[in-house]
mmCIF file of C-alpha atoms and ligand atoms in Angstrom:
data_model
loop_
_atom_site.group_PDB
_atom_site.id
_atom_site.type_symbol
_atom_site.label_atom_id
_atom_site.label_comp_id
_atom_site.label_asym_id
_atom_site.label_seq_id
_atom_site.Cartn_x
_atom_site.Cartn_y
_atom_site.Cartn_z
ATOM 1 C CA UNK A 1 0.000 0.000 0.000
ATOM 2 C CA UNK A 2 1.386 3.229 -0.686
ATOM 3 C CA UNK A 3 1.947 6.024 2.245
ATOM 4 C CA UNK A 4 -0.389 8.878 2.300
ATOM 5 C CA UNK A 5 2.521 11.377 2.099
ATOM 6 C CA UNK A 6 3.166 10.066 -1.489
ATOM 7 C CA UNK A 7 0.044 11.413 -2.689
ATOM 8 C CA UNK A 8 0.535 15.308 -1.549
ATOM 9 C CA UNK A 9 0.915 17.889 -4.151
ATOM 10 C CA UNK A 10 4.505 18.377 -3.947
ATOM 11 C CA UNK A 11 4.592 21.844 -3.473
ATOM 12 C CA UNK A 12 2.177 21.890 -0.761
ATOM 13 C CA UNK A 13 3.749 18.868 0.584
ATOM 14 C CA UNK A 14 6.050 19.974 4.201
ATOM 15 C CA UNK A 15 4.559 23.187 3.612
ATOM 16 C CA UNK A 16 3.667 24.286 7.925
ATOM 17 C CA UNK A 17 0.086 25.759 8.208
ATOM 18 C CA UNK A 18 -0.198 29.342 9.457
ATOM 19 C CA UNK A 19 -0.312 30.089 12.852
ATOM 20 C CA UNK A 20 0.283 33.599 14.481
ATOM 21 C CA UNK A 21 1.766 32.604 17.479
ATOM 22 C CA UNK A 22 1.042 36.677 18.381
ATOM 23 C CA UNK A 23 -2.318 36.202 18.059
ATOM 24 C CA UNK A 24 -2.740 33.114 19.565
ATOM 25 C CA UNK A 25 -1.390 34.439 22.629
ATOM 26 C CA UNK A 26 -3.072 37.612 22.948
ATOM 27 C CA UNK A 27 -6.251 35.861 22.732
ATOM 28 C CA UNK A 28 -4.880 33.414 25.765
ATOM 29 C CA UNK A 29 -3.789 36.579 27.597
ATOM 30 C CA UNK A 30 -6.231 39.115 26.915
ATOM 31 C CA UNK A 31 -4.028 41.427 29.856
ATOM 32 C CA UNK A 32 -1.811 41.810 27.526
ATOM 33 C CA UNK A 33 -1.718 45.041 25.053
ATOM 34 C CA UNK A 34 -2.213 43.674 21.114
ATOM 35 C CA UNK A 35 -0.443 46.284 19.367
ATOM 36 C CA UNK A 36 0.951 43.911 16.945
ATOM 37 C CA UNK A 37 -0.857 42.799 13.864
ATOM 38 C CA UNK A 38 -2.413 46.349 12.784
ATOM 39 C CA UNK A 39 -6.004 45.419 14.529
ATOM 40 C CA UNK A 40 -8.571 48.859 14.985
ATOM 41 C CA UNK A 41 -8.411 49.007 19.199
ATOM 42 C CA UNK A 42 -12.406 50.601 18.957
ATOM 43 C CA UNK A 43 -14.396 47.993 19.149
ATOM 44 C CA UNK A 44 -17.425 47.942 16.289
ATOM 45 C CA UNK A 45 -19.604 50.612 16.062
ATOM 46 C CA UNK A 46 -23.458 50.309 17.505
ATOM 47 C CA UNK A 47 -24.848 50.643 13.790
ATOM 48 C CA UNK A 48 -22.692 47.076 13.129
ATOM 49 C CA UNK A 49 -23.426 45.190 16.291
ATOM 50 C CA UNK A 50 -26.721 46.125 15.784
ATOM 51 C CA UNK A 51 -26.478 44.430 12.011
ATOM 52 C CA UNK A 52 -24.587 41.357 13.398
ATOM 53 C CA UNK A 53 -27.899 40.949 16.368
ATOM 54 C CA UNK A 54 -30.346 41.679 13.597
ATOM 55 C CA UNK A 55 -28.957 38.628 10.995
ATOM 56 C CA UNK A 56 -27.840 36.246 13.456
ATOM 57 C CA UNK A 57 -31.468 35.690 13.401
ATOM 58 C CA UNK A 58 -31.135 34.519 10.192
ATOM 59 C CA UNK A 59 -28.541 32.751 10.326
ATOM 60 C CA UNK A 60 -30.338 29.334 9.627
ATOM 61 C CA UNK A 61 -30.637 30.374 5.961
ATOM 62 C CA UNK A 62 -28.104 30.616 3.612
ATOM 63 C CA UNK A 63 -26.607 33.651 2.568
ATOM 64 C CA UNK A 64 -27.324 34.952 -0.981
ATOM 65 C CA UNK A 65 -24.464 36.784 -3.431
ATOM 66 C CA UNK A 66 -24.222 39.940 -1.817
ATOM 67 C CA UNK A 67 -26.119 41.972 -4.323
ATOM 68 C CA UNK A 68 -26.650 44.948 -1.777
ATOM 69 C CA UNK A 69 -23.469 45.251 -0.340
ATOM 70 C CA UNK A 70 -21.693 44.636 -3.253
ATOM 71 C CA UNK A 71 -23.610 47.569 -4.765
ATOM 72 C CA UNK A 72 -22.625 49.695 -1.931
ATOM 73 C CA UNK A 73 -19.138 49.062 -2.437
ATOM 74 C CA UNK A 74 -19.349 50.449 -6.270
ATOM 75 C CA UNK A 75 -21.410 53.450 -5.730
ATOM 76 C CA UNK A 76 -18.565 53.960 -2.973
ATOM 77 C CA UNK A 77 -16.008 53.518 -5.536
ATOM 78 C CA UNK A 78 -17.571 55.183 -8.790
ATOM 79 C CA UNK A 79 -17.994 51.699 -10.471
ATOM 80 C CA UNK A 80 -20.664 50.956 -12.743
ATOM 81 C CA UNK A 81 -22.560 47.946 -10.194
ATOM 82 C CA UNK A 82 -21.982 45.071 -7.977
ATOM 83 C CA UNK A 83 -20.457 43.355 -10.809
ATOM 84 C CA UNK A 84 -17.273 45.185 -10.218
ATOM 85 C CA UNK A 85 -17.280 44.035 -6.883
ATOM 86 C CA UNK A 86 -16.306 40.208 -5.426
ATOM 87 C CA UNK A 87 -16.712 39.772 -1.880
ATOM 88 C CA UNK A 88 -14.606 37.477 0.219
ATOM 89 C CA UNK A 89 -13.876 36.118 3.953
ATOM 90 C CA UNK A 90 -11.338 38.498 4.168
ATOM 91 C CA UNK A 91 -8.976 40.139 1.811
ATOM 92 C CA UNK A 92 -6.624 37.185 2.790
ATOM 93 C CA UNK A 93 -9.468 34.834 0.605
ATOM 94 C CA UNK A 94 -9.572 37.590 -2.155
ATOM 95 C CA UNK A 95 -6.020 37.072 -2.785
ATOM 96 C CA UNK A 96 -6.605 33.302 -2.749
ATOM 97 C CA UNK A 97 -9.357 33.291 -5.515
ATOM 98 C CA UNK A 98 -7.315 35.421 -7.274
ATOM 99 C CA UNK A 99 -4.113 33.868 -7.423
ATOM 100 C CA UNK A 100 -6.147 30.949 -8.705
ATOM 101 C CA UNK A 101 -7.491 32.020 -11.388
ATOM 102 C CA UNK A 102 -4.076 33.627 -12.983
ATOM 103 C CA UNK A 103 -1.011 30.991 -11.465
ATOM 104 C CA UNK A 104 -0.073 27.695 -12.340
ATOM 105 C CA UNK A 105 2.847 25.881 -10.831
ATOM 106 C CA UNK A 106 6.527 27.063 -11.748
ATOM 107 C CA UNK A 107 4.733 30.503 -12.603
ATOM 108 C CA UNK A 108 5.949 33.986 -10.499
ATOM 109 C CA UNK A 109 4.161 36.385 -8.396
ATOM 110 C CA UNK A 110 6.303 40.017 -8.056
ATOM 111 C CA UNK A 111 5.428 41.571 -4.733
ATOM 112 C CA UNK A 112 7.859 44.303 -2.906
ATOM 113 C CA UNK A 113 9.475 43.722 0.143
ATOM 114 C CA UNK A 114 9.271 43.899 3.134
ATOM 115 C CA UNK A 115 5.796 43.463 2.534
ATOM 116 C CA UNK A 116 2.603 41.691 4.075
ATOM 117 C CA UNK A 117 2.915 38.164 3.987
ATOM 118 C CA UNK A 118 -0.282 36.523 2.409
ATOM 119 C CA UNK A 119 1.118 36.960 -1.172
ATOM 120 C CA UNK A 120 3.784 34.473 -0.418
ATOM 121 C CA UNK A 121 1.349 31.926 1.764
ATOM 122 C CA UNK A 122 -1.424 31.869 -0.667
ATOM 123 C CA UNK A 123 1.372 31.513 -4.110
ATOM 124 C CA UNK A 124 3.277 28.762 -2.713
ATOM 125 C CA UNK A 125 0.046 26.864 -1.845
ATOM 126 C CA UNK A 126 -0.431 26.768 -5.915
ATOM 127 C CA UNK A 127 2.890 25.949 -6.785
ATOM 128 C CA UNK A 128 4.486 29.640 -7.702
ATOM 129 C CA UNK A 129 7.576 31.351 -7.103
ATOM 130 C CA UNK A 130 7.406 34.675 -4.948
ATOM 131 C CA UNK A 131 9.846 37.289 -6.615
ATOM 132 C CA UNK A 132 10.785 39.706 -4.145
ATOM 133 C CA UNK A 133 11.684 43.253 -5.266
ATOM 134 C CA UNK A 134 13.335 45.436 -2.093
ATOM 135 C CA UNK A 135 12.374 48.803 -1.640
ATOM 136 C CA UNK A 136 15.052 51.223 -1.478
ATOM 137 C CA UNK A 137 16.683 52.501 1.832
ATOM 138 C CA UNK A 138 17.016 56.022 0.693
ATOM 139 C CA UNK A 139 19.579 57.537 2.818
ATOM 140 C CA UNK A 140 19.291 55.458 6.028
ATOM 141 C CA UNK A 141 16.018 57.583 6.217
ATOM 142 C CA UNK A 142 12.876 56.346 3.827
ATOM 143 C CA UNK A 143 11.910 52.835 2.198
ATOM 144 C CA UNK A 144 11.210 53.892 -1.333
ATOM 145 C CA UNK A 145 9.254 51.872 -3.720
ATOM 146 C CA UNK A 146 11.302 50.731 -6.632
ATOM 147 C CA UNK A 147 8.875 50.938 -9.618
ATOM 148 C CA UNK A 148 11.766 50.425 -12.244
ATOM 149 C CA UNK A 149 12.878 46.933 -10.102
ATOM 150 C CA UNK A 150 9.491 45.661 -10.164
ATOM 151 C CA UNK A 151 9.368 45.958 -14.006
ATOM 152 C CA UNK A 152 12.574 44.966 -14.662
ATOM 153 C CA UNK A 153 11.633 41.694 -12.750
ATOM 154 C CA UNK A 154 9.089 40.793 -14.935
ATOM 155 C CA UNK A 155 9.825 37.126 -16.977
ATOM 156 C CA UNK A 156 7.520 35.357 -19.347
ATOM 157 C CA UNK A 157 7.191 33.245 -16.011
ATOM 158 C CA UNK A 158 5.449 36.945 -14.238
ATOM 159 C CA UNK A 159 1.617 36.234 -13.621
ATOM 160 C CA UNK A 160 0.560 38.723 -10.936
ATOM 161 C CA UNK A 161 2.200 41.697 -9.570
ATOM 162 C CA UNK A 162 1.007 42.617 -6.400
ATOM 163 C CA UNK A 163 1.449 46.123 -4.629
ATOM 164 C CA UNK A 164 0.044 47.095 -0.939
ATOM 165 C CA UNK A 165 -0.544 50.666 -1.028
ATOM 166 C CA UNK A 166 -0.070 52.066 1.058
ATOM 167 C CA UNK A 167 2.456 49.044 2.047
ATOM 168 C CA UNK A 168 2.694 47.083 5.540
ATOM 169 C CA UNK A 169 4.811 47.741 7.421
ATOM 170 C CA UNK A 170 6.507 51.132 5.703
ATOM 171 C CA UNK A 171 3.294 52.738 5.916
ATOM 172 C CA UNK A 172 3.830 55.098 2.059
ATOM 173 C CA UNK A 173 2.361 55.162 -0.939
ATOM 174 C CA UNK A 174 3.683 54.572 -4.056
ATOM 175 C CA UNK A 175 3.571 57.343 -7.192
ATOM 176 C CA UNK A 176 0.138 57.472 -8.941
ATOM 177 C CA UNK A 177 2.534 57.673 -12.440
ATOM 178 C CA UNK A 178 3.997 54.294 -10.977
ATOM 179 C CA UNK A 179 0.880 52.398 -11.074
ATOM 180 C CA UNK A 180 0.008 53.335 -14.718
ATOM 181 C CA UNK A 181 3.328 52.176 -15.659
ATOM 182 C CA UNK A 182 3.174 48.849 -14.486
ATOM 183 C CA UNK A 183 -0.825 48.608 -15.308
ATOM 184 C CA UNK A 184 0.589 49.095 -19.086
ATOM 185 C CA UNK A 185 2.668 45.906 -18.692
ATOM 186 C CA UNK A 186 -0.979 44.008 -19.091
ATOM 187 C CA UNK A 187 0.025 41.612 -16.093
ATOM 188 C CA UNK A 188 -2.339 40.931 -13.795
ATOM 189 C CA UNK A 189 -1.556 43.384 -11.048
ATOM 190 C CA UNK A 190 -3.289 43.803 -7.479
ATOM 191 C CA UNK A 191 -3.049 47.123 -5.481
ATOM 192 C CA UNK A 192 -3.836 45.504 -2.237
ATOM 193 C CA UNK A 193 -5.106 48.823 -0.116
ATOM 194 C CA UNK A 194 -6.007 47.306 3.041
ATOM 195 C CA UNK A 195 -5.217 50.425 4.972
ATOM 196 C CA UNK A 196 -5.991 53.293 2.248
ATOM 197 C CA UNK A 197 -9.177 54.555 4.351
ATOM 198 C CA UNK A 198 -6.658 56.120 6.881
ATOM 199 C CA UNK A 199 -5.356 58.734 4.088
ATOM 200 C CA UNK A 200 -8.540 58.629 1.863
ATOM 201 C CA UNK A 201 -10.042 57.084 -1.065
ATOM 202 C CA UNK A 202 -8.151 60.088 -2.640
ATOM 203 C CA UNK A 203 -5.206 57.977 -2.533
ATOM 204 C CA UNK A 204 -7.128 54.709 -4.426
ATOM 205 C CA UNK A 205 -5.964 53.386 -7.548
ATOM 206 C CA UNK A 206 -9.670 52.130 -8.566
ATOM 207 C CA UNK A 207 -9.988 54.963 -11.073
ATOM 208 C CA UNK A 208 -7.318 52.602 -12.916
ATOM 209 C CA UNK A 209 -9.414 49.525 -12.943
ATOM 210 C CA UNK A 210 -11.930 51.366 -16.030
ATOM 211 C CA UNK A 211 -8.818 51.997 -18.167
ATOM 212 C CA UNK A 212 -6.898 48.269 -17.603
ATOM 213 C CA UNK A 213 -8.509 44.718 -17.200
ATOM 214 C CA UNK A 214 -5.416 43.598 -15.849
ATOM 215 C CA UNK A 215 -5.432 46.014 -12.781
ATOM 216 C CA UNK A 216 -7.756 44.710 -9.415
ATOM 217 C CA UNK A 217 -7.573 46.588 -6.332
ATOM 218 C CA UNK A 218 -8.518 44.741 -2.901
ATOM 219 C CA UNK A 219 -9.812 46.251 0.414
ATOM 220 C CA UNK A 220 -10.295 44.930 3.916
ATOM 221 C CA UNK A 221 -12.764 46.121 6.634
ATOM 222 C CA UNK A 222 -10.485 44.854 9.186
ATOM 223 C CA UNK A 223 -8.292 48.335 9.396
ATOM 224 C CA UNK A 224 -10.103 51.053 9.223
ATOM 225 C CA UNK A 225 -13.643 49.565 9.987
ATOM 226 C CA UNK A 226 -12.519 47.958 12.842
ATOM 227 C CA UNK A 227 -13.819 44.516 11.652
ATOM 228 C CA UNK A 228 -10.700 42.067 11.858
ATOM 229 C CA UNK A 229 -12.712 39.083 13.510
ATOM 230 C CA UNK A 230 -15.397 39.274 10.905
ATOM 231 C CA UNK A 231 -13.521 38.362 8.068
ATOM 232 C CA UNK A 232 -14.838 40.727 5.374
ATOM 233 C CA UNK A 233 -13.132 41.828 2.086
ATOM 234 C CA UNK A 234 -13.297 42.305 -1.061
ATOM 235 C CA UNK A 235 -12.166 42.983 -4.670
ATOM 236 C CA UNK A 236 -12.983 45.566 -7.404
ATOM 237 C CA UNK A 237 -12.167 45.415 -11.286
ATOM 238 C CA UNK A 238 -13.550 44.968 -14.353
ATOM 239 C CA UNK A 239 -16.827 42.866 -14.855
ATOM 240 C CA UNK A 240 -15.777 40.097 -16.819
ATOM 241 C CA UNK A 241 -12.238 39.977 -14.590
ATOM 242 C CA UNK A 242 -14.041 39.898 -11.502
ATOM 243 C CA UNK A 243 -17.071 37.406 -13.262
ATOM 244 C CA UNK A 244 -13.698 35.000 -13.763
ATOM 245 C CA UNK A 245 -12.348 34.880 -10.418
ATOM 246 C CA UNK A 246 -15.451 34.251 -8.741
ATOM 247 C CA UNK A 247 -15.878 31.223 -10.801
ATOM 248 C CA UNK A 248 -12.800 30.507 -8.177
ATOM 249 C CA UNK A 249 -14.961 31.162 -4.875
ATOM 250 C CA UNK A 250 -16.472 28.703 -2.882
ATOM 251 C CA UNK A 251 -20.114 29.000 -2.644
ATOM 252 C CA UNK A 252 -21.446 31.130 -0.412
ATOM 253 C CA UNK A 253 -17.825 31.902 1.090
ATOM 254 C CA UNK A 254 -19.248 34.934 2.868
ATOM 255 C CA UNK A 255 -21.842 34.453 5.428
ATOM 256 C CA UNK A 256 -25.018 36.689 5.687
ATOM 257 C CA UNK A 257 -23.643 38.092 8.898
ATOM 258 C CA UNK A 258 -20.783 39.611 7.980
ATOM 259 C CA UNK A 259 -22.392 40.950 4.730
ATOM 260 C CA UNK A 260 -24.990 42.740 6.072
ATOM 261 C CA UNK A 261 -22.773 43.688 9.002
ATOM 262 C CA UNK A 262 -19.869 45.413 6.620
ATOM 263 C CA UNK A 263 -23.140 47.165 4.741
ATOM 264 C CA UNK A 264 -24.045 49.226 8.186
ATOM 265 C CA UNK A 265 -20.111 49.933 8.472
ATOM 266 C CA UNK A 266 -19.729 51.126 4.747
ATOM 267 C CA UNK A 267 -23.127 53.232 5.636
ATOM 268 C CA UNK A 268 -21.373 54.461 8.580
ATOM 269 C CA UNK A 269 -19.557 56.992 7.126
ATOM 270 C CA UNK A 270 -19.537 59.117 10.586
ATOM 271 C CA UNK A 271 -18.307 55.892 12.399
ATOM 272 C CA UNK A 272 -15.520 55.416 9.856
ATOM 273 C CA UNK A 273 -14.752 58.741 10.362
ATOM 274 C CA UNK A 274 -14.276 58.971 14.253
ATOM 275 C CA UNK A 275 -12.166 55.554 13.658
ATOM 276 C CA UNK A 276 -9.511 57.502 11.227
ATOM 277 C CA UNK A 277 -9.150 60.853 13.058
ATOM 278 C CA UNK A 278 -8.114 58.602 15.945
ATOM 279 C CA UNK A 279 -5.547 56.541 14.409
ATOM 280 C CA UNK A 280 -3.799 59.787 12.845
ATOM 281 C CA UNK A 281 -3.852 61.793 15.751
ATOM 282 C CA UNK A 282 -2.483 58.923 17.569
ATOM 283 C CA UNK A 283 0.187 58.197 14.751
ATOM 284 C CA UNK A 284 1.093 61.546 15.278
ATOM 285 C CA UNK A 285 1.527 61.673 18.702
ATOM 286 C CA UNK A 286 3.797 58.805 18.832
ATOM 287 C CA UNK A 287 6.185 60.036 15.857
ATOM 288 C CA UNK A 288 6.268 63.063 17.637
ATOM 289 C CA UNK A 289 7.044 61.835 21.145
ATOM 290 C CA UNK A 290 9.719 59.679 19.512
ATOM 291 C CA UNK A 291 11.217 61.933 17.450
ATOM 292 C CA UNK A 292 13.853 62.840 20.408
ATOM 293 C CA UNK A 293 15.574 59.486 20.705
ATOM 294 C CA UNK A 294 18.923 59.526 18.239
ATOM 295 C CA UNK A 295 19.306 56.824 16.223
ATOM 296 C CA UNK A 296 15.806 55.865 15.860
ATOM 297 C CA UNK A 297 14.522 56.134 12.798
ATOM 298 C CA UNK A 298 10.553 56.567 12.120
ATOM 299 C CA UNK A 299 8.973 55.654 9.541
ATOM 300 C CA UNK A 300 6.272 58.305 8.392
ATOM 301 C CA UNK A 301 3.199 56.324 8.037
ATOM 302 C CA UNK A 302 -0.384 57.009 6.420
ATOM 303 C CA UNK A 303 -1.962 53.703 8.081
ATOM 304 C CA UNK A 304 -2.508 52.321 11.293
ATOM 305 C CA UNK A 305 1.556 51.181 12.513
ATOM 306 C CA UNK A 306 4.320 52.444 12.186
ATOM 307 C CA UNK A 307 7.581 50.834 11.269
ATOM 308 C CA UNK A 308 10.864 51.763 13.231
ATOM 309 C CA UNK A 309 15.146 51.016 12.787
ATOM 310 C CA UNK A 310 16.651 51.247 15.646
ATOM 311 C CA UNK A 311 19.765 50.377 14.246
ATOM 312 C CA UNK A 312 21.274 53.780 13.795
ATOM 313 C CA UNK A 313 21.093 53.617 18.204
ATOM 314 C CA UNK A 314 22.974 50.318 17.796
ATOM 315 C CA UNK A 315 19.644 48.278 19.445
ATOM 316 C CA UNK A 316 18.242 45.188 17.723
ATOM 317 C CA UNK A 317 14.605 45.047 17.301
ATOM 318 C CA UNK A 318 14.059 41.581 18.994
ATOM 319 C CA UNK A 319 15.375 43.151 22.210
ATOM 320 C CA UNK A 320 12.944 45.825 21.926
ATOM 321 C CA UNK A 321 10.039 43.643 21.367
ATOM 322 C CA UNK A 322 11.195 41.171 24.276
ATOM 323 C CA UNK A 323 11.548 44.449 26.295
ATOM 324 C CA UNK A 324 8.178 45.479 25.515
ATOM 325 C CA UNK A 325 6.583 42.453 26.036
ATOM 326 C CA UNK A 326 7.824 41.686 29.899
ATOM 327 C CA UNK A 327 5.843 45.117 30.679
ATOM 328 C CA UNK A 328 2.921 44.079 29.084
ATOM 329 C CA UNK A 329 3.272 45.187 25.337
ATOM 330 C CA UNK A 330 2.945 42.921 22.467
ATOM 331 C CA UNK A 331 4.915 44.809 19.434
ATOM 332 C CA UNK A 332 5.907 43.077 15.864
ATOM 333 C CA UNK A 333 8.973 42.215 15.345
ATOM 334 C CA UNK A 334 10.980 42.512 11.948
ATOM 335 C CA UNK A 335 13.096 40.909 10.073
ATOM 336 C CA UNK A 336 17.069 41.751 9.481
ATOM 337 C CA UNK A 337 17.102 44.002 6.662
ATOM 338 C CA UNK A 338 19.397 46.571 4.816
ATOM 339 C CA UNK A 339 22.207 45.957 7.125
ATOM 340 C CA UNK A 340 20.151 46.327 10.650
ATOM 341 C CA UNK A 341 18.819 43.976 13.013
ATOM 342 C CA UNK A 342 16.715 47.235 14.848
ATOM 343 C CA UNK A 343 13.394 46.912 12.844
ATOM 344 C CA UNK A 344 9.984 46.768 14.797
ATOM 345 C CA UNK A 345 6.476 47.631 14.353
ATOM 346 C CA UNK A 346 4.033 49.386 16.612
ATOM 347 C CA UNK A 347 0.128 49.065 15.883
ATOM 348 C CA UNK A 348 -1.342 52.429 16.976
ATOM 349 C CA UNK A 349 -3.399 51.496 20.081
ATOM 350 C CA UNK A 350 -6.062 53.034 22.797
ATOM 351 C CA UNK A 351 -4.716 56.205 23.603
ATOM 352 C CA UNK A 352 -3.657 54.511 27.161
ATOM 353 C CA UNK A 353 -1.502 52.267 25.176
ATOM 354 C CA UNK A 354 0.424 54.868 22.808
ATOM 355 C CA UNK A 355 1.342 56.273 26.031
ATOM 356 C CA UNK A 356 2.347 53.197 27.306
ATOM 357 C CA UNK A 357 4.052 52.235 24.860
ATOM 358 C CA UNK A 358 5.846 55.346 24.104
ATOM 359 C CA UNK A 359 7.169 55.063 27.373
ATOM 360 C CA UNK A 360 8.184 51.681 26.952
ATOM 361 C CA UNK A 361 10.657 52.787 24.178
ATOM 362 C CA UNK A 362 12.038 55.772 25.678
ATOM 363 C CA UNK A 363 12.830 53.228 28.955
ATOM 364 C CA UNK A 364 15.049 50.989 26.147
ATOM 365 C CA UNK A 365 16.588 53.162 23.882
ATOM 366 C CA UNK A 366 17.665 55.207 27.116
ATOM 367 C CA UNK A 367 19.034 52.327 28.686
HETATM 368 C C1 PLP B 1 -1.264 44.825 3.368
HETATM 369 C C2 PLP B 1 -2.328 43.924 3.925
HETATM 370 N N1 PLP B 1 -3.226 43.410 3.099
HETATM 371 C C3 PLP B 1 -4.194 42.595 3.529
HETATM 372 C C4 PLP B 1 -4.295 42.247 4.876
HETATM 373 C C5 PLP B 1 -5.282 41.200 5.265
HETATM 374 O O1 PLP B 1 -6.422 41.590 5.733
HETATM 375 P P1 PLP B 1 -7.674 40.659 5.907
HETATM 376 O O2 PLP B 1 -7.969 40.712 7.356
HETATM 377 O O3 PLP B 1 -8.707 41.318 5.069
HETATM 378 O O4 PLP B 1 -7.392 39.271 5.426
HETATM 379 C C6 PLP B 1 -3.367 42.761 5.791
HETATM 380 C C7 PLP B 1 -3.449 42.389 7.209
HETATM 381 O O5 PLP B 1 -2.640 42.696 8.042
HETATM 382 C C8 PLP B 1 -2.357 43.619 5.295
HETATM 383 O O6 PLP B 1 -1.429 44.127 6.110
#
């Protein structure tokens, strides 16, 4: 009889599945501060718990395709109707069905690093190869994006760019000009802007997806919205793009509670609004009340973290998040990059916890 193991895909064969150990012990420790993994600290707004109560009612029927929601999302967005819009359990699923439809095995996804890392879970699962194109350290000081390294990257083998904008964990946007360029290549290329509420739809790249079938952008309501545990996202592009990858979803992969729970968010325009003043007050008032410490550099962000290199202060950034974490802080750590081992990441918090943990970093970089 042959062994079991013998009949795994080999590429998803030895591959580990995903746990955040982060997560998992911030749930077991709820004392502890989560400011790790870019999570809203408001808790859902009345107009959404009042959704959830209403359709958990329902819940013994089956959801149906999202028409209204879906519709929501376009009118949002300028789009024509819903069939611009494909909904999934989470952004992280978006990226799934869309990955399907476009790689094979062998084939290669172009995504910038450091970046979120989904792009590289969901391609290996199907057999690609991640290409990873490094920003640029500009002058010890910014983490450019490298527009001309992403295109000169591209091989016959090149199925899917993929750009978060603005990107985790550097926080900036990339040039508007930037987009176009690499939308001309006709390569199926994602703008993942999980975290573009915090600076505006202003800053979208949707207008692009009239002008190029090859361009989808994705969206989460687990940033801004404050909606991480309900697994809601969702992606917008041409009809007949977006017709195709759904033919990738699983039926009825989003359940009738979270629909009709991220309609009274999107609805909630003053809710979403209180949500974002927050966060950039608070981002402000932790660059700011960091800014004295030498060596540290800050990484100007237009979302909900901010990254940091300590390096320049000759401190590593697993020190600082071990440091952080015996007084009650749970911060991200980074990898090794550009010649530093100082990197971290701070989710913004309550306003009790940017204080906290502002304090927290003064105590180790003065020590
Ligand atoms: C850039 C980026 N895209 C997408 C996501 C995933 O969000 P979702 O909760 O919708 O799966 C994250 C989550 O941290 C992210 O940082």
């Amino acid at each position: 009889m042959k062994s079991i193991e013998q009949y795994y895909v080999p590429w998803v064969k030895g591959i580990p599945m995903y746990v955040s150990g982060h997560i998992e012990l911030a749930w077991r420790q709820p004392e502890l501060h989560r400011m790790m993994s870019n999570e809203n600290p408001n808790e859902p707004s009345p107009k959404v718990l009042e959704a959830i109560v209403n359709y958990a009612k329902k819940a013994n029927r089956y959801p149906d395709q999202g028409l209204v929601v879906r519709s929501k999302i376009a009118e949002i967005n300028g789009l024509d109707g819903p069939e611009n819009v494909l909904l999934g359990n989470g952004s992280s699923e978006v990226f799934d069905n869309i990955f399907r439809t476009f790689l094979q095995p062998g084939e290669e996804v172009i995504q910038h690093t450091p970046c979120f890392g989904i792009y590289k879970l969901r391609g290996e699962i199907l057999g690609g190869k991640l290409v990873s194109v490094p920003m640029i350290y500009k002058d010890q000081k910014e983490l450019a994006y490298d527009p001309d390294g992403i295109l000169n990257a591209i091989t016959d083998k090149t199925k899917i760019i993929v750009i978060a904008n603005p990107n985790n964990p550097t926080g900036n946007f990339m040039d508007a000009e930037a987009f176009v360029r690499i939308a001309e290549t006709g390569i199926p290329f994602i703008a993942d802007e999980a975290y573009v509420e915090y600076a505006g739809l202003k800053m979208s790249q949707v207008p692009l997806t009239k002008k190029y079938k090859n361009v989808l952008v994705t969206r989460t309501l687990s940033k801004a919205y404050g909606l991480a545990g309900l697994r809601f996202g969702y992606a917008m592009g041409d009809k007949d793009v977006i017709g195709q990858i759904s033919a990738a979803l699983i039926p009825w992969n989003v359940g009738t509670i979270p629909m009709w729970a991220a309609l009274a968010a999107l609805e909630d325009t003053e809710g979403l609004a209180m949500r974002v003043k927050f966060n950039n007050e608070q981002v402000d008032f932790i660059q700011e009340s960091l800014s004295d410490i030498p060596g540290l550099n800050i990484f100007k962000s237009h979302a909900n973290y901010i990254l940091f290199d300590g390096g320049g202060a000759g401190k590593k950034g697993k020190d600082m998040v071990a440091f952080a974490q015996e007084r009650g802080i749970i911060l991200r750590p980074e990898s090794a990059k550009y010649g530093s081992d100082g990197w971290f990441r701070v989710t913004i918090g309550t306003r009790e916890e940017n204080q906290m943990v502002v304090k927290v970093i003064h105590e180790f970089f003065n020590q």
